[in-house]
Steps between C-alpha positions, in 0.01 A plus 500: 500500500503772247263787509164475339140546573408296794230233507209533749529337837280202475541362845533683835851651560746301710573796723221620734428856569706658786185566684214262446232535791256309318508257202481682176282342217641519162266423204601191310554570117255319288631256226434764226689771711788263547526436129478866423762594743744249351416596136424142409205280435398125526694440166827604662784734397669525145852401465604862469307608817665210695854594374444874602380408846777257543748785456288740714438255806786268473520123541248318709727376762552564877781748528696301756532205259723679257851384492723724732757709342871451522538782753229347717655157488831663607348679790318182605826320499663763719209435760588152539600416874858363411563811276385719784737330755789547254416861443502558887837323521642726216375806665672390833828429320481843321436670844828367634678594165555137393443598126635184374260290700214739417577485131515140471165466685340754281637289198326198643167689549529639140569164335217330714251758415586513137499109470181459679325780308600373172405156605151611605460710185573203278261284709234769470550532131493116471196440714320799320555327170380157653186681634412619153474126406215463737380860500119531572305592198150628474226468230438856392230614242632774262442644163735579212320838457184654568298349222605131539331232717686414837728198507628317805865419549761411778736775613731521790332662811772779501344636159144544650387856530189663645198466278599160372215221488632188628353140544549296827450121562564253786847508643578842330677762696314843483758693298408860635210674678189437295127588472292207377296526186362141488536204718373147541538314826800709606677451836834655590773414764588826678722356779816691368306835574241424775599160661171349409555126447171431317443620142290818474209508254527782229256620248468778247206667668517811702630481874190582689172654429573824667793557255728603779847377606600565859847665418690606806395229729798286398762704320727211448231301327539198737158493664368145476168555675322568169515880493851550348590568137606137457145379552366695217372221288564672161869563574786270484869567586858423398652235715161296529423199303190342336383207702204415258289638225593743216480876440574777258623822678643841417836600664481797720841524658843342432857492658557728796138633491343152592391394851744215485800742459389696798474182713833371363671828609360450854582132519878534469746218450390145506608288804839340492536144405645216713817522294534876548426480858768227543763717311410803710509306827870375411597857380383681811697266709809572293450853516481505885838318496651740255376812705626342829838391363672858483433600871604149608831506319560859643421392855720171481792681345474790751495254792761252399733704278433871601410589141245774432329642194782382276348165499168620379573474123593132555195442701277648227689291244419182699139592528479567117664145463213346694237659287382307188440821300447291173197311634227729349687484167540121502139436601364725227737355226424134602118545504505709177717259309298201619176675383638603164629140424175350613297720267744424204522133527167395658252786442449547876458870580587609856306808597658548837870425541502381848247242399770311325670429823154425657440232233844357573403469866154342415448152659112497451326566180112526504316468165158500378414168302290629223717689246829430656530117569221420257365658182167643466366199339415120575615217328345143460643250748305178430166365363364193686190292461256385788754241606780764545703372201643721238246533206576743199130471383395710808739780387349472150151553625604780722698682216202456261271671753759784544527546129128526410443716805740751354345472147136484570452711811694794312752542783785751419765250628514175698536521881817359657374154562354468146833632351685235684266229358528634147877525522547130574222376256534337152362734257379230263313346785317817569411540126326163513200658671248749363382747757119562540453729798677609829404599848813702617621461859265631755649570852165418659488157342884458489509307161479551137332289234526463126302293251674339194391283224591133573741380224333223290152521667275707329208667727711434802676786689757466790488717791829575664500670852809585693545700824538466872503133608216553747276668241569241223455206730159618623383482135631140437311183527693330781440289813552707816802288605662552152432873511645532848820307379541719206465815719775364734722442184450866390545627851823310526629649179389849619684440849802432301514849369314446152223658341240232407243489198251239479382379153159324422329436165143394394341413159193671418262510195573793259288794541434456880604757759814432693408318807777473751362193689565134478859559388758234451820569710814485281776609752709787649748738347757652746679817444791659689665838487753541221852552674730781405767295284788640690347490847625163618863572385491853664369356825771238515759771447341710783508195721872450438561859594322462833179677416174347612190535290156562663186513280232751594194461291125564499449157346376168659774335719480187307576676175801690648629179656461318155708798341772471757524105455510540124782761549703289752438748789486317828183577677564536878159622589178652381327791657157639367356845563242406747765327721736795454223741631493310837881539560662776700799680358749307723329164401522589135863610520584147639272310257596696192859379480378135498218543239541486125152576360278774605162454325178702460698809579375851462751801455480552877595137567796513267614829666473342850677191399782701360535714808495184721797353305699821549423493871646153509830626378479427130576717220180484279460561128157506338427434137156610369338641180148609607354787691407265778873425552601874551457513889730185558738627239535825670543333848753251387893586516513473129215506264515347157261526199509401137507775247137404383364533857244742589633861477453594854672169609781535269562857594522407865735217443871511589598267218324459166537177307487497125235224520352231708823297482598410848857414404558880482445510882783260545721723292391801713565307819855415365569852408394627846711247666785596268474868592429431869794255525735764355370758744532263794851396391609860473362579851655194676841538336525882510389541853690215650825612332440866597425399863815289526717775360342761752561258795861435395578875440352591829693247682826582315442874557505439879805278494738699254664825578387643162159449300486162324410672176472863388146628450564549122608143474190364688286702254670401192491121616140553542450659168676207331291260686172685410594486124563121511171441686303630202562170330252326742228671284620295196589167675308184450429298828564136525206290372436383865407854594207493265346195661361672796345840598738782533400654830699796645477439875664795689587280810649214313699754290633673802619168645681409181657851501628476855632151455682549179600849602678357797676252280618776272613702796718192612677501159557865509652479857711210375638728240561758764716248682695418186572875445562578861754228565639363169550828299653732770806657359703810454243630238208695538282275706178707487490518123594139480225411729235722303603327181501146624166541656355680207594209284381241746163671532423498123626140460289376782194677364578338168510156656172568675338608193592182304451250782188615649327570166564141385436326818661191652332264253488732192870548408511217250367497151436872472672743276647799631227770518487882542560474875814280441647743244422792718664334802809433277517862416463610856795261596710643222441859638601388845821350371618755249364841640763527786796463249341735228524853458165551668619338812732774624241768506289281713778432742569138369831352439630172318489194724790245538474166332493305830174674591311347211603140595376573854178651375447204280511280815252719677266523207511116451411436863231767473348338190500163672319642812261689275399182308468301826272767654302526179442123484378514863277802438335326191420186711345718769326770301435380122340837426838668532680259283 
């Protein structure tokens, strides 16, 4: 923040005095003092003043949210656990003067750090650009110059400065610390700062009659007992959100000077996601193995072969071979590519990269009904007469009543039900009547009435009444039995999830007052919620991908069930809020998995259901668009919101959809499974291959009178394999991988690694047998052995990459992808490097022709065993297919 005259401190300072024996009372500035101190007024700043203050105070953003610099990304990459292990191994090599080993390890570290930092830099730039598409805006009141009237317009919150006058409405995030000027029915959610779950009322009046503010009693500003600064009714703070009402306020602090920035600095990093925890769990197991490998190799060689520290460079090289140092690079690249492609092709913005994997692992999607499955308007379903048969005349009477209510009652616009009636009505039929007067809908009476001239009958008017079935039937001339039958007919339609309007008419002499008695019952008009056009198709696609949809709504259970039936969602069970309140957490966890519809839900109920599903082992996504959906959206593993959702809901979502098109969720699920599948394939193939090579090398090192490979050869082989593995970030999994959630289970992954690592070790040891017995001759056996095993290791790794990435049932009908071409390049390196000019400096020599024939036989048997084991693994654990 550049230097300039400071603005006055309008709220108590964050830091308490070093010695505060008793609370110090600080006078609260009056509204006039606040405006004078900010050099502003109720009309707001001029554009020139705003521009000058933006340069002086900087952008209105939390400092930690700025994109990190290249140097910081590079330093963060060096702190990765795998990189730290490699650095330790490199230092050990340098300590024993194994400069070649140390140089190659440092090269691996440098390549890994640069690749990861550049990948994260591209990802940060990409996601920053995507965030700008949904950047929160604020309505600000500014003037062109000092003599012009103020005008309101939308600007990004980053351009807000102290002294600006802003307007707030329901669902808006409070964009900065503000002092209210005017307010109407304003309540604010302050949970982000105080933990209060209920909205707090706010008003533009002064804080208390004494005009004092108890500064010093709670320097952090987190007192929720009613005495802290956050309880001052005339102050609102950045990070809170408007629950209801509206207000006009003046900005008192922005950016790093806000209370939210101070709380954000104290909060620290957000908790790790399930995906991040899984990767970290696997990583630390591998790190322990890598750190244990050198001392084990040294002890085994000392005990069996009498070797000492001369084997340390080899032990270090073997430990490096076990370390998947490209894992952070590949994870970042996979997720960033998926997020970018998703935004470009389907307008889905990923605000948090790990959420892309989480949505791929999602197996339950919770949705609100209104606004997601249905549009915010009803449509006419049927019009039936007293006998329950379709009768268009009933709809004509109802539409005429809606039209003349709108015209004669001077309503600004029809309500949702009248609009649905008018949409389906014949305009010529409406014009056949001539309206006289109207009694608009009254919630107490629950009906509306219009009077029209009866066509062709001078002096006679027709009274048309429509409204709630019970209210209309009470005013009709009907026998009690008939009235009871019609009530049952209306109740049956309502129980089927439909809204019911009853229609009745009566003829009256012209000039008489409308008398809503002795009416003739005409029939019922039923209306249903208008479905989102793409909802049915999208839900079918989610079901095919193994995602179960659950509806959490505040509506009547019958309405929710009707919507599910219209969309083809199988309803396994219905649970209402009153029943939910009687259940314990374990009971709800068991019942939630078997229930499709949760009706009459409050925000607290939605949150509890979401948490119960998570406790039951599900990965849960929540799609919502209102402020009432915010607690559940935060609780879910992945929160989704459309771009036109309430500002606070959208800004807390992990993924933002371009609109209320549910097909975009299916595309996001596919993208998440694509990225997650590539990451899982990389881990399975890399770790099993590395483990097999390590086991074989350790075994051969104990059986041979010399080292099976030189340290530099081990490291160069590892470097070649690392380069080839980057192709996994660009591969496309088989279609079968997209049909089920992509879940990274550490235990299942370790079982896979051990099983296939052992198979790889058998192939390596078979090659050891070929080299030991079939190729012994007068030449340099040690160099020949090193070259043969170097070639075999790269070829087996290439075979593993191709066969395990395709799967036992996925080898046909697929064009070669990036992994296949990368494996081919790896195999070519293994075949030609020993006979090239680069082979001699590494201690490699050309191999005799007979070796290649024997190696082909070993690789053929290995490939057959690999495919057999893979097919068996797919039958036992489809999630690892």
